[in-house]
Short mmCIF file of C-alpha atoms in Angstrom, two decimals:
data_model
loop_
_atom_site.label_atom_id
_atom_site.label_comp_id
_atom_site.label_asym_id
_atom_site.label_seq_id
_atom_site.Cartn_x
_atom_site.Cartn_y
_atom_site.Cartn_z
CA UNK A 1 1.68 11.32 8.20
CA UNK A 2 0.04 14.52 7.20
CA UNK A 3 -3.59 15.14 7.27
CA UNK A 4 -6.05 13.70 4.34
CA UNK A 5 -7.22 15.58 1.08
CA UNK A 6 -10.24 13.81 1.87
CA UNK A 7 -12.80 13.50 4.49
CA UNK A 8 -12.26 9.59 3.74
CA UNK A 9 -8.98 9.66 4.58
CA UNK A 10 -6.06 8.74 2.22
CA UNK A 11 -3.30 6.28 1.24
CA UNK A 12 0.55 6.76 1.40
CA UNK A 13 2.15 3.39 2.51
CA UNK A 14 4.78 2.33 0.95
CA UNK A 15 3.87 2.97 -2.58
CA UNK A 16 0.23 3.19 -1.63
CA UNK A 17 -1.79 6.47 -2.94
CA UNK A 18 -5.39 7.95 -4.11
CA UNK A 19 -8.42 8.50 -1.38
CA UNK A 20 -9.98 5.95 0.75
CA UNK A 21 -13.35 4.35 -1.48
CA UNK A 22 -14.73 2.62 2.02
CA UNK A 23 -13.92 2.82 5.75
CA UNK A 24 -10.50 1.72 6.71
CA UNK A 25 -7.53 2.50 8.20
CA UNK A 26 -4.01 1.50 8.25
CA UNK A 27 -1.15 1.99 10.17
CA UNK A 28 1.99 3.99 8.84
CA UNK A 29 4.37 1.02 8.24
CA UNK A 30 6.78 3.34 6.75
CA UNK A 31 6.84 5.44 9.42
CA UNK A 32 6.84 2.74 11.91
CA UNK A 33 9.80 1.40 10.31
CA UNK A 34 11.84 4.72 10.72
CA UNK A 35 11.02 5.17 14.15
CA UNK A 36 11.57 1.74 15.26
CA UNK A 37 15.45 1.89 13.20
CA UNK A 38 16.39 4.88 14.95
CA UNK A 39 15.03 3.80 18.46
CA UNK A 40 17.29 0.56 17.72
CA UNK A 41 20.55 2.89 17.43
CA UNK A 42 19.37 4.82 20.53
CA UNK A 43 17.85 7.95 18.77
CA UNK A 44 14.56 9.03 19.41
CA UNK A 45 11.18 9.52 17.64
CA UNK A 46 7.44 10.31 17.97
CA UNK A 47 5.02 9.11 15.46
CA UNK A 48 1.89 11.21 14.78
CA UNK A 49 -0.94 10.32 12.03
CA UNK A 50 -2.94 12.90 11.27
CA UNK A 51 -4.35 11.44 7.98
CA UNK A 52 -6.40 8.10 10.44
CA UNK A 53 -7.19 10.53 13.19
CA UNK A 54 -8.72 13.34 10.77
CA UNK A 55 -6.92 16.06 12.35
CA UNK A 56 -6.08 19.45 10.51
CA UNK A 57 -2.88 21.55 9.27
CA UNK A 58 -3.94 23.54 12.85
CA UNK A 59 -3.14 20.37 15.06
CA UNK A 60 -0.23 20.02 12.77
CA UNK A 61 0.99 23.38 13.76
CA UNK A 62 0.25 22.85 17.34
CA UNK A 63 2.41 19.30 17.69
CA UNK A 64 5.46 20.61 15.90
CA UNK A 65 5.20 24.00 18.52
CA UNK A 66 4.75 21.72 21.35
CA UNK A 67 7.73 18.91 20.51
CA UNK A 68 9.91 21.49 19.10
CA UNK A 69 11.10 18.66 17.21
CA UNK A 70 14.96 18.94 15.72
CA UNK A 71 13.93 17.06 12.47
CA UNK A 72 10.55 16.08 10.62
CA UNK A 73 10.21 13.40 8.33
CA UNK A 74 6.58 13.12 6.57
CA UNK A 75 5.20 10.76 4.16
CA UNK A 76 3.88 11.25 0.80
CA UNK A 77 1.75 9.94 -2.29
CA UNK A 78 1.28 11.57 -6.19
CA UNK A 79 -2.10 12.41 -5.65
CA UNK A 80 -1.38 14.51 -2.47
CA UNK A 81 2.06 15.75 -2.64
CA UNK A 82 1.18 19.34 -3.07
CA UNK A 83 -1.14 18.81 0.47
CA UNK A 84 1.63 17.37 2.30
CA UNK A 85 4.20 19.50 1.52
CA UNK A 86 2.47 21.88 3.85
CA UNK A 87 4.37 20.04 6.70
CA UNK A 88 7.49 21.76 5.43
CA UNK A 89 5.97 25.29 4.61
CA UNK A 90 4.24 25.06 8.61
CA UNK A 91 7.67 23.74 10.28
CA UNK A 92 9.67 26.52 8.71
CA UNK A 93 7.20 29.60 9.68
CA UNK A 94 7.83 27.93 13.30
CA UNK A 95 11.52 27.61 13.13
CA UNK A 96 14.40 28.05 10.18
CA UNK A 97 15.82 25.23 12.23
CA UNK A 98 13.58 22.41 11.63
CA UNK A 99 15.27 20.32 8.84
CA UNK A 100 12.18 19.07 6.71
CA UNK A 101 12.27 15.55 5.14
CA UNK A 102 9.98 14.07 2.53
CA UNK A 103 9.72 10.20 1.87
CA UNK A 104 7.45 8.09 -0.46
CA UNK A 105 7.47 6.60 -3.82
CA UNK A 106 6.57 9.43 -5.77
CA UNK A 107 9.54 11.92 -3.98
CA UNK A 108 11.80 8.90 -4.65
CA UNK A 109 10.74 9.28 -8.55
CA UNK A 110 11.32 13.08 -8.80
CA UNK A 111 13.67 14.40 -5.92
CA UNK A 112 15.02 17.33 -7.87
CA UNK A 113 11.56 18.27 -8.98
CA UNK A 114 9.80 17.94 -5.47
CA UNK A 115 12.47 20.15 -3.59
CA UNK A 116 11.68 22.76 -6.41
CA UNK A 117 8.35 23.02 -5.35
CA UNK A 118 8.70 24.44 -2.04
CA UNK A 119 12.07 26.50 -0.62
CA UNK A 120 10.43 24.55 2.92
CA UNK A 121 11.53 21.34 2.10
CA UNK A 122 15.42 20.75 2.95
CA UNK A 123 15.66 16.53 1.66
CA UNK A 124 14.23 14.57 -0.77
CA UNK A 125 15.16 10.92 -0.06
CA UNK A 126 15.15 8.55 -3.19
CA UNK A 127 16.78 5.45 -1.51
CA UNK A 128 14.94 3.23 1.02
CA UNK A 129 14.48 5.40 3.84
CA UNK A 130 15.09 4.18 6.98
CA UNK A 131 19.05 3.54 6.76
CA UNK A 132 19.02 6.86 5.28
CA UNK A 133 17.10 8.60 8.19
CA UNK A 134 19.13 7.09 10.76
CA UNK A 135 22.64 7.98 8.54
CA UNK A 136 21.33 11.45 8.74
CA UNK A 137 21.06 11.56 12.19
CA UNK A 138 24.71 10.16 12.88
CA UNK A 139 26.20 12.76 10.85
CA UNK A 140 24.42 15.37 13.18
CA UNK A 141 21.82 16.35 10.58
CA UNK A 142 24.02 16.74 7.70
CA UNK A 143 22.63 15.98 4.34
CA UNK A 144 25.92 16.95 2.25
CA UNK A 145 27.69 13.40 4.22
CA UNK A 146 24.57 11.00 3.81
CA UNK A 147 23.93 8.71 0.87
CA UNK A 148 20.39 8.51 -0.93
CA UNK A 149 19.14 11.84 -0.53
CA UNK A 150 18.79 15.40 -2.64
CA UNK A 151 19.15 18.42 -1.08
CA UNK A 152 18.84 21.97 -0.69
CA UNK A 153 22.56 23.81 -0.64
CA UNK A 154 21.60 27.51 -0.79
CA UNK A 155 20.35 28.19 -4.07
CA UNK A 156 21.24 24.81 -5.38
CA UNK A 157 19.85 21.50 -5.57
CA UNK A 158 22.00 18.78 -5.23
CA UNK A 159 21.80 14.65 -5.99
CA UNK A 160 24.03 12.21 -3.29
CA UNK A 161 25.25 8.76 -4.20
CA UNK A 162 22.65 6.28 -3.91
CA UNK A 163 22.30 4.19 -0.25
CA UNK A 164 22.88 0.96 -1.15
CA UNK A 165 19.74 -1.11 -0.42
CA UNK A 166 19.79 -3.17 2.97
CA UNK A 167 20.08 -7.19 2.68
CA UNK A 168 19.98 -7.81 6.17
CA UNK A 169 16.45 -6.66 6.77
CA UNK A 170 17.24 -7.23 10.63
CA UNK A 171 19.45 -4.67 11.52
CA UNK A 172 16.25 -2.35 11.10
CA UNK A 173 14.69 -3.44 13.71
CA UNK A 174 10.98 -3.41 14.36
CA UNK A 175 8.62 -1.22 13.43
CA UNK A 176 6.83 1.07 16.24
CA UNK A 177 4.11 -0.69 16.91
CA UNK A 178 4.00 0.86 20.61
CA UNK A 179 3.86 4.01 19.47
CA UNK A 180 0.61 4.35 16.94
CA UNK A 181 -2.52 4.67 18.66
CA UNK A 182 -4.01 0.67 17.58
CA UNK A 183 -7.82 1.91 18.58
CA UNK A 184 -8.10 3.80 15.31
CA UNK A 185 -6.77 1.25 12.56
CA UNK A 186 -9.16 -1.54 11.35
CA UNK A 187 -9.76 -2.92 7.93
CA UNK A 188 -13.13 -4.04 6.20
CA UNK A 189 -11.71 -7.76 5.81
CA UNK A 190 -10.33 -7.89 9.19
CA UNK A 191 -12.08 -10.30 11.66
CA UNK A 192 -10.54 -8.69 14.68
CA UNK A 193 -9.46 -5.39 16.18
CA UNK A 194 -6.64 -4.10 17.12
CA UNK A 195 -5.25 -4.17 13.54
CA UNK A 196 -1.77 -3.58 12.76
CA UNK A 197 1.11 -4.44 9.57
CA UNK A 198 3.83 -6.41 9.75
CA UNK A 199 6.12 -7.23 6.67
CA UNK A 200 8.86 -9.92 7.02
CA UNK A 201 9.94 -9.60 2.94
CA UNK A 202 10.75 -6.71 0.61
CA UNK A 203 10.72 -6.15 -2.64
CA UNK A 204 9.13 -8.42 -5.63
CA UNK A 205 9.97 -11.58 -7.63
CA UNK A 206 7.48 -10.12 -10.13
CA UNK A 207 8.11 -7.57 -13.06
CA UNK A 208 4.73 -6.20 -13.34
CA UNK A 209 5.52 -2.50 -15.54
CA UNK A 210 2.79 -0.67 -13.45
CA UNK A 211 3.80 -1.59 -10.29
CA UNK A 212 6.37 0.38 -8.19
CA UNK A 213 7.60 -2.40 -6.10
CA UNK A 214 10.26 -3.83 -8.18
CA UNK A 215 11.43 -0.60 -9.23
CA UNK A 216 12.21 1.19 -6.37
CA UNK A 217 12.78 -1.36 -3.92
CA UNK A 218 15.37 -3.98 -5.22
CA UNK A 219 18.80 -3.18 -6.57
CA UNK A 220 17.97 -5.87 -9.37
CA UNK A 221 14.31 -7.03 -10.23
CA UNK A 222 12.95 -9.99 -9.32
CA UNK A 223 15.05 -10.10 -6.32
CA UNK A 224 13.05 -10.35 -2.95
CA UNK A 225 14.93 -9.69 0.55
CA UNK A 226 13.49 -11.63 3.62
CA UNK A 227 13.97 -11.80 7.06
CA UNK A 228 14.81 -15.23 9.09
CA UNK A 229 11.60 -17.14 10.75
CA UNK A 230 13.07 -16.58 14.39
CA UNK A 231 13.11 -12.83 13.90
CA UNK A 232 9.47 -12.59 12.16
CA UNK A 233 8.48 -14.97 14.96
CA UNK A 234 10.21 -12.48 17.50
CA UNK A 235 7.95 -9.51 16.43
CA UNK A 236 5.07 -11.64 16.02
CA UNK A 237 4.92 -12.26 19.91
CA UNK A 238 5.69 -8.25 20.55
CA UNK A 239 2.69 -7.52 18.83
CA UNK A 240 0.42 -10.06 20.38
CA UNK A 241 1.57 -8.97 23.80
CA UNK A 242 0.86 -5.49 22.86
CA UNK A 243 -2.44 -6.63 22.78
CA UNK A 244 -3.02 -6.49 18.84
CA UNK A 245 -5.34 -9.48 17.64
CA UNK A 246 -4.89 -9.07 13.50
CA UNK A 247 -1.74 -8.28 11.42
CA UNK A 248 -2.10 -7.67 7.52
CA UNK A 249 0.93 -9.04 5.54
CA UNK A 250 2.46 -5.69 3.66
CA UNK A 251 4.78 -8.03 1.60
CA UNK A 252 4.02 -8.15 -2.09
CA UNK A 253 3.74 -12.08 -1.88
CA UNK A 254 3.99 -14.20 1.16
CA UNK A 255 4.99 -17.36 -0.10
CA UNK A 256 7.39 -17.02 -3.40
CA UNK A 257 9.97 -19.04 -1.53
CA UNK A 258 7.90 -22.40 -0.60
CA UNK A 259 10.39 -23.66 2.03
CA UNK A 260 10.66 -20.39 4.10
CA UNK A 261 7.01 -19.76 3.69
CA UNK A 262 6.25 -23.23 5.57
CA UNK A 263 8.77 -23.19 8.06
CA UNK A 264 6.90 -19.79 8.74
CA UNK A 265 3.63 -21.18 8.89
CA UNK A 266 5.09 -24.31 11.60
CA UNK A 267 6.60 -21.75 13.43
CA UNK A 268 3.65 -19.91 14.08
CA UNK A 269 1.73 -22.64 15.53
CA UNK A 270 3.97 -24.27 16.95
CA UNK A 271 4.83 -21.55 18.95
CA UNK A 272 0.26 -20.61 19.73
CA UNK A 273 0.84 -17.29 18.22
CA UNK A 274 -2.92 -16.07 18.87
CA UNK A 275 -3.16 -13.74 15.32
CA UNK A 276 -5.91 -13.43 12.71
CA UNK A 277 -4.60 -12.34 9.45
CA UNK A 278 -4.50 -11.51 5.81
CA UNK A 279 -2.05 -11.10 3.05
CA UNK A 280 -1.33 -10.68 -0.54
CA UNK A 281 -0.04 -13.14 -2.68
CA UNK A 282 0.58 -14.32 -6.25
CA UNK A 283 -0.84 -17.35 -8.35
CA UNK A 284 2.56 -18.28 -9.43
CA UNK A 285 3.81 -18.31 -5.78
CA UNK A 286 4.13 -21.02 -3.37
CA UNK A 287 0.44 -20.81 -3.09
CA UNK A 288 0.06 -21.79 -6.36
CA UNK A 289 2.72 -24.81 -7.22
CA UNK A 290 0.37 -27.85 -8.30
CA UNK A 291 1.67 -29.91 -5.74
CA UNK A 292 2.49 -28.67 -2.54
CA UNK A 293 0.40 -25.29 -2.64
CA UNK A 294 -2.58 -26.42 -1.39
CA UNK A 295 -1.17 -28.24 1.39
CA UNK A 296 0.52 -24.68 2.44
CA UNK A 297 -2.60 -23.57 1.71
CA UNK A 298 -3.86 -25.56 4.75
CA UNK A 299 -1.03 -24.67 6.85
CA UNK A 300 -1.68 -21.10 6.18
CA UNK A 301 -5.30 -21.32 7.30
CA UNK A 302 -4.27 -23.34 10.31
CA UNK A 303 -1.77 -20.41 11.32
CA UNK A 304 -4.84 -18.18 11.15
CA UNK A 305 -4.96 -16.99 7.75
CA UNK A 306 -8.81 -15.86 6.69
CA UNK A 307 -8.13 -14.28 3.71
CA UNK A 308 -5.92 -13.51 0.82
CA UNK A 309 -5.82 -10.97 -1.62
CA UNK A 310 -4.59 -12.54 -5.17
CA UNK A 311 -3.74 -9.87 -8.63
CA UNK A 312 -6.10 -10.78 -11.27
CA UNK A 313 -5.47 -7.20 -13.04
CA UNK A 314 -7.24 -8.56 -16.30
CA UNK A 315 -8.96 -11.22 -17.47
CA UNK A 316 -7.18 -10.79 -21.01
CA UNK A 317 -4.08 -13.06 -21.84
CA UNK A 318 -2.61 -10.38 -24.09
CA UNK A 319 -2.44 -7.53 -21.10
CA UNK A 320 -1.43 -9.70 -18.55
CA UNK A 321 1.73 -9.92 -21.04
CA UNK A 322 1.84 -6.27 -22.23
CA UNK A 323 2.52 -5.92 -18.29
CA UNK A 324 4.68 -8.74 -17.25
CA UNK A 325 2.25 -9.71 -14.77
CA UNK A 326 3.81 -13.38 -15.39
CA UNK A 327 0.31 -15.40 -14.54
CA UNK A 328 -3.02 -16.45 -17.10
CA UNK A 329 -6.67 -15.76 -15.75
CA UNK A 330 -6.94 -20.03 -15.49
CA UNK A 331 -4.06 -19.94 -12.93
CA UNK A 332 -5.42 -16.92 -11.09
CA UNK A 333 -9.00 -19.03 -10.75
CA UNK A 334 -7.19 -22.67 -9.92
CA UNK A 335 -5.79 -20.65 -6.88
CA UNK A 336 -8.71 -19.11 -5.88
CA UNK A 337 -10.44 -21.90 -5.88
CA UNK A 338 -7.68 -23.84 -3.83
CA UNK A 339 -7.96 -20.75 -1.27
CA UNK A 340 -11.44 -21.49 -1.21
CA UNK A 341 -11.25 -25.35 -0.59
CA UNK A 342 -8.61 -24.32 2.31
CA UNK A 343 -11.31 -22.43 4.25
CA UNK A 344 -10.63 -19.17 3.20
CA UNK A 345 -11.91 -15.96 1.33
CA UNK A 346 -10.43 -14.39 -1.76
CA UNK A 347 -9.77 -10.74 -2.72
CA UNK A 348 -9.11 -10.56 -6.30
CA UNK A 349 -7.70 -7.17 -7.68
CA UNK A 350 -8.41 -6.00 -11.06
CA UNK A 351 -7.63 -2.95 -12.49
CA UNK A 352 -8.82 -1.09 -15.95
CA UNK A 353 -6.48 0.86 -18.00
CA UNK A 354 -3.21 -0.85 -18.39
CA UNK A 355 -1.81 -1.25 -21.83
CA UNK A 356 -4.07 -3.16 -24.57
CA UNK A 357 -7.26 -2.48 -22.92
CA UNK A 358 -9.95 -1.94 -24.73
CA UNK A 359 -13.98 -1.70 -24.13
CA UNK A 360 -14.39 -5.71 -24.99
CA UNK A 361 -11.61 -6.14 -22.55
CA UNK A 362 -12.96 -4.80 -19.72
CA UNK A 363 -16.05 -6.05 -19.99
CA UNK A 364 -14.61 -9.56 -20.20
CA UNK A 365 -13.14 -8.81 -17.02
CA UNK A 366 -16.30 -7.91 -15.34
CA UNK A 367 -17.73 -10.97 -16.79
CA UNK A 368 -14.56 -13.07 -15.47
CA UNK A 369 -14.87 -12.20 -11.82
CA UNK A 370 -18.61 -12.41 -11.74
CA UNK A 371 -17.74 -15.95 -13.03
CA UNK A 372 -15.84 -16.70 -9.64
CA UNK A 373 -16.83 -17.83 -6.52
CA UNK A 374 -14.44 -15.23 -4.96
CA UNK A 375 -15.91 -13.18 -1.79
CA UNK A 376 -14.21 -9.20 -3.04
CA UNK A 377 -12.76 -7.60 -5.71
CA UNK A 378 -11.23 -4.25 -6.23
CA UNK A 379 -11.52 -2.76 -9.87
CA UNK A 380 -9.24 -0.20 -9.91
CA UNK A 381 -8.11 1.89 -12.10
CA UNK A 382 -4.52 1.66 -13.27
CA UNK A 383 -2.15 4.93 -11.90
CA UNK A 384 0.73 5.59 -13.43
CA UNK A 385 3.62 5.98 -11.04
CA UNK A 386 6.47 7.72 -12.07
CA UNK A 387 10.14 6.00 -13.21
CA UNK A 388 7.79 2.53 -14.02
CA UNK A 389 7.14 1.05 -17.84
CA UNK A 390 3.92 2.26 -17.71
CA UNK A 391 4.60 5.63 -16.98
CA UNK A 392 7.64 5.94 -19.24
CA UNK A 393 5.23 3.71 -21.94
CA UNK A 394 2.40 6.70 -21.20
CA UNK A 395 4.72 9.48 -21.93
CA UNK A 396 6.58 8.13 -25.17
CA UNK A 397 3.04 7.44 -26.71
CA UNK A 398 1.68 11.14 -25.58
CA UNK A 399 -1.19 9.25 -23.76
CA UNK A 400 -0.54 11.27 -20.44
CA UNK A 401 -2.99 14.04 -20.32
CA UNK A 402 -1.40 15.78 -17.35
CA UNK A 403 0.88 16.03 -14.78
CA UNK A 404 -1.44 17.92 -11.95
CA UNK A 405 -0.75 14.90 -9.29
CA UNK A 406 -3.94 16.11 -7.45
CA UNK A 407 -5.59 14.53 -10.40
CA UNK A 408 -3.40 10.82 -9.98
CA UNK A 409 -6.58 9.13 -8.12
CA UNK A 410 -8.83 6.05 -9.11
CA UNK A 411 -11.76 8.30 -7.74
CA UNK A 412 -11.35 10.52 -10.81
CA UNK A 413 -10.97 9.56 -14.28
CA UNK A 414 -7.62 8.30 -15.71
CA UNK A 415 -4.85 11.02 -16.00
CA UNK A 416 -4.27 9.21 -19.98
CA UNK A 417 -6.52 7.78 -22.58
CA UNK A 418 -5.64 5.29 -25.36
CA UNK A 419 -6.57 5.95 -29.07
CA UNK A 420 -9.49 4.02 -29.40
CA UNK A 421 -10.41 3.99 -25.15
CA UNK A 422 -10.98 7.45 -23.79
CA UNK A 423 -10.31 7.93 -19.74
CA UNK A 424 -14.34 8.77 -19.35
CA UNK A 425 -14.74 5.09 -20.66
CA UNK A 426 -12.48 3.71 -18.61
CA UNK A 427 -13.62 5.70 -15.73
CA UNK A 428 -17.49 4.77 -16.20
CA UNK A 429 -16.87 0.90 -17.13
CA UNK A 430 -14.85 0.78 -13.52
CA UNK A 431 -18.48 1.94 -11.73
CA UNK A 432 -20.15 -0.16 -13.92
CA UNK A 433 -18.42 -2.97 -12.96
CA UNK A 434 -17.90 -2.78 -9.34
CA UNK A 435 -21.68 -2.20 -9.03
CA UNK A 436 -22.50 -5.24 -11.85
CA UNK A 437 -20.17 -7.61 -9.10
CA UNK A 438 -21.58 -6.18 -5.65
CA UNK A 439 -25.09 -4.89 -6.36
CA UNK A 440 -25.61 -9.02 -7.78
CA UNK A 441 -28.96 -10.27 -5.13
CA UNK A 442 -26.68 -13.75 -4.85
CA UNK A 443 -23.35 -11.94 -3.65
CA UNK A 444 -25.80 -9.61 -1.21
CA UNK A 445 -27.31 -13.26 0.40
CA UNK A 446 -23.73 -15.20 0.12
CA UNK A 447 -22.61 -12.03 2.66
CA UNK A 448 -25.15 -12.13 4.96
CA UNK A 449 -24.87 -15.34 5.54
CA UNK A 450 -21.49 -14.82 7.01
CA UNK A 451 -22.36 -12.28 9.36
CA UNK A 452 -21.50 -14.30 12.59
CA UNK A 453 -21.08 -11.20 15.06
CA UNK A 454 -22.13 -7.88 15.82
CA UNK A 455 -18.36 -6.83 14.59
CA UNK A 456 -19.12 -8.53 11.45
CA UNK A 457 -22.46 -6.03 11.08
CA UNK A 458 -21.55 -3.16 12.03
CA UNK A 459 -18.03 -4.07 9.33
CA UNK A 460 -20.27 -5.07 6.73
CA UNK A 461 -22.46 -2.24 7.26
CA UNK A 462 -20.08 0.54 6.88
CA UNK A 463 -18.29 -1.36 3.68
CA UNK A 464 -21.81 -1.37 2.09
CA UNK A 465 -22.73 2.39 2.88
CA UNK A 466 -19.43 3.56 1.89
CA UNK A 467 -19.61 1.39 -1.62
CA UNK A 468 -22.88 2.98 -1.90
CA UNK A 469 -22.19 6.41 -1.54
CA UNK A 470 -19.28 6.32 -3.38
CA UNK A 471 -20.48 3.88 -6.72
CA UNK A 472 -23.78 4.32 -6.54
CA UNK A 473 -25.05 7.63 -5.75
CA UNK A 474 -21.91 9.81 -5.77
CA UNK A 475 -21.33 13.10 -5.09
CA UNK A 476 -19.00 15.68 -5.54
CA UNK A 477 -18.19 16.23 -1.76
CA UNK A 478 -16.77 12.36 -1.75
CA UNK A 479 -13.56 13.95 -3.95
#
């Protein structure tokens, strides 16, 4: 993973992009999941994060002189694909022979166009990436006889068949969790350190138009691949013998299919898996059926579930609809409170800016979630991603202002505005609101009166200082 654009450090999992707002870290599942697929098929490979250790393009330089590596695969996000395309430009001035890879959502978007940005940069995969890696390395490094790539042949740039997506999640393997360094990864709503991701599911059930998930990652939408209990259960003991005490659930939702999700949730105590942990999830999941959801609810919390981050996006009907989010603001609030009543917290995402927003919107959004007993929020700002409805809805309407990626980041105002809802408004009502929700004297007390460690201080503290500096006395060095 290359280094940051920020001092904060920056996002590229799976999807994932824009700077860090507060102190955390997470681990390179993508990454991880390429190494560990080749080291299953007997092929070797080092995993080095220079965006969670802050190192520079200079320790860059010195790794890739020192491994002498025959093939380098980096990850990459919108807002910092011209930074991490350095990777290729250093490998190259160090040897010709280093074939250069990029992964990530937004190369899988634009191949062609990424490849034309640099002469460095050999492949462009736009197919899930670790069958692809690992194909590449049979054919001894040979883009022109692997599927799901683009590639540079002399002068030309040219487009492969598509790699079909994998169904059988377990051939991959597991990802590398023995080879990140787990001191450096933690996570504000983490109750324990070491801190690493697991994710037994991919793709979505969901057909939200902004997110990339079930655009990229399914063959058909609404379509969610999942491993078998045993073989979650398998990697679940690896990492607790590693020593790791907290996972965070990367899959989109947990618990869409009810009677896996329990059998899950039996297994893991059954078997005294010793695991803190947190995960995302939807209101029209298994979480949410009005019968048995809060009964997994309790089983959840009983495997050692703390907390669980829900999608709000908006607390108007008519945008949750505009975006296929498939869920109403009452459903979103009956879960959280049934989280709640299970013994857990609730992170609620929002985010300003999709389609149909407007300034009464968003202000009924702040007034929503101040309206919840929930213990976070997030109030993003929506990015457009590149090959989803609401980029392709962005562009048909002219409401994209620009296509300088650097600029695709919730820490600077939206890279559109809407006729009536200009991207400084949207920008200043997302400040507004995250310090109307945090900055509240009852939410400061409720917080405190959690604290039941010196972890939990010094956690809390650095959340609050970084929300601070960032929302309420920002500065232009924090870009």
């Amino acid at each position: 993973e290359p280094p940051s654009v920020s001092k904060f450090g920056c996002q590229r999992i799976m999807g994932g992009f824009g700077v860090n707002k507060i102190d955390f870290a997470w681990p390179p599942l993508d990454l991880m999941m390429i190494s560990g697929c080749l080291e299953k098929y007997g092929f070797p490979a080092s995993i080095f994060d220079f965006n969670n250790t802050k190192l520079t393009f200079k320790e860059v330089r010195q790794s890739i002189i020192r491994e002498k590596p025959r093939m380098i695969v980096f990850s990459t996000s919108s807002t910092t694909i011209y930074n991490d395309l350095k990777v290729a430009d250093i490998a190259k001035e160090i040897s010709q022979d280093i074939l250069t890879v990029a992964i990530g959502v937004h190369v899988m978007a634009l191949p062609e166009e990424i490849l034309g940005y640099t002469k460095n940069l050999d492949i462009a995969v736009y197919s899930e990436p670790e069958w692809v890696i690992m194909n590449l390395v049979k054919n001894n490094y040979n883009p022109a006889n692997t599927l799901g790539l683009c590639y540079r042949n002399g002068n030309q740039i040219k487009r492969n068949e598509p790699q079909p997506d994998i169904h059988d999640l377990e051939k991959l393997g597991f990802p590398s969790h023995d080879k990140i360094n787990m001191r450096i990864y933690h996570d504000p709503l983490a109750r324990r350190r070491p801190l690493t991701y697991i994710m037994a599911q991919r793709g979505c059930t969901g057909n939200c138009t902004f997110c990339c998930q079930p655009y990229f990652w399914s063959e058909k939408q609404h379509i969610m691949r999942r491993r078998s209990v045993p073989h979650v259960i398998q990697e679940l003991k690896w990492i607790q013998k590693l020593g790791y005490k907290e996972v965070f659930w990367n899959d989109t939702r947990l618990t869409p299919d009810i009677e896996w999700s329990n059998q899950l949730m039996d297994q893991i105590i059954a078997n005294k898996i010793d695991l803190t942990w947190s995960t995302c999830d939807h209101a029209a999941s298994g979480i949410g059926h009005k019968e048995t959801g809060m009964a997994l609810l309790k089983k959840m919390k009983k495997a050692g579930c703390h907390t669980i981050r829900l999608g709000l996006e908006s607390a108007d009907p008519q945008i949750l609809k505009n975006t296929g989010k498939g869920t109403t603001p009452d459903e979103v609030k009956r879960v959280a409170e049934n989280i709640k009543k299970a013994g857990m917290e609730v992170l609620l995402h929002t985010i300003f800016g999709l389609p149909g927003e407007t300034k009464e919107t968003m202000e009924e959004t702040v007034k929503f979630i101040k309206s919840l007993d929930v213990d976070y929020v997030t109030l993003g700002i929506a990015q457009p991603y590149p090959g989803t409805p609401f980029w392709n809805y962005l562009v048909q309407n002219n409401y994209l202002k620009t296509r300088d990626w650097s600029k695709y980041d919730s820490v600077e105002p939206p890279v559109y505005e809407y006729p009536n809802l200009s991207s400084e408004e949207i920008f200043k009502a997302h400040y507004r609101g995250l310090r109307e929700f945090y900055l509240r004297p009852s939410y400061i007390i409720k917080r405190f009166l959690k604290i039941r460690s010196i972890y939990d201080i010094k956690k809390n503290f650095n959340s609050f200082r970084g929300f601070l500096s960032r929302y309420v006395f920002p500065n232009n060095e924090q870009k």
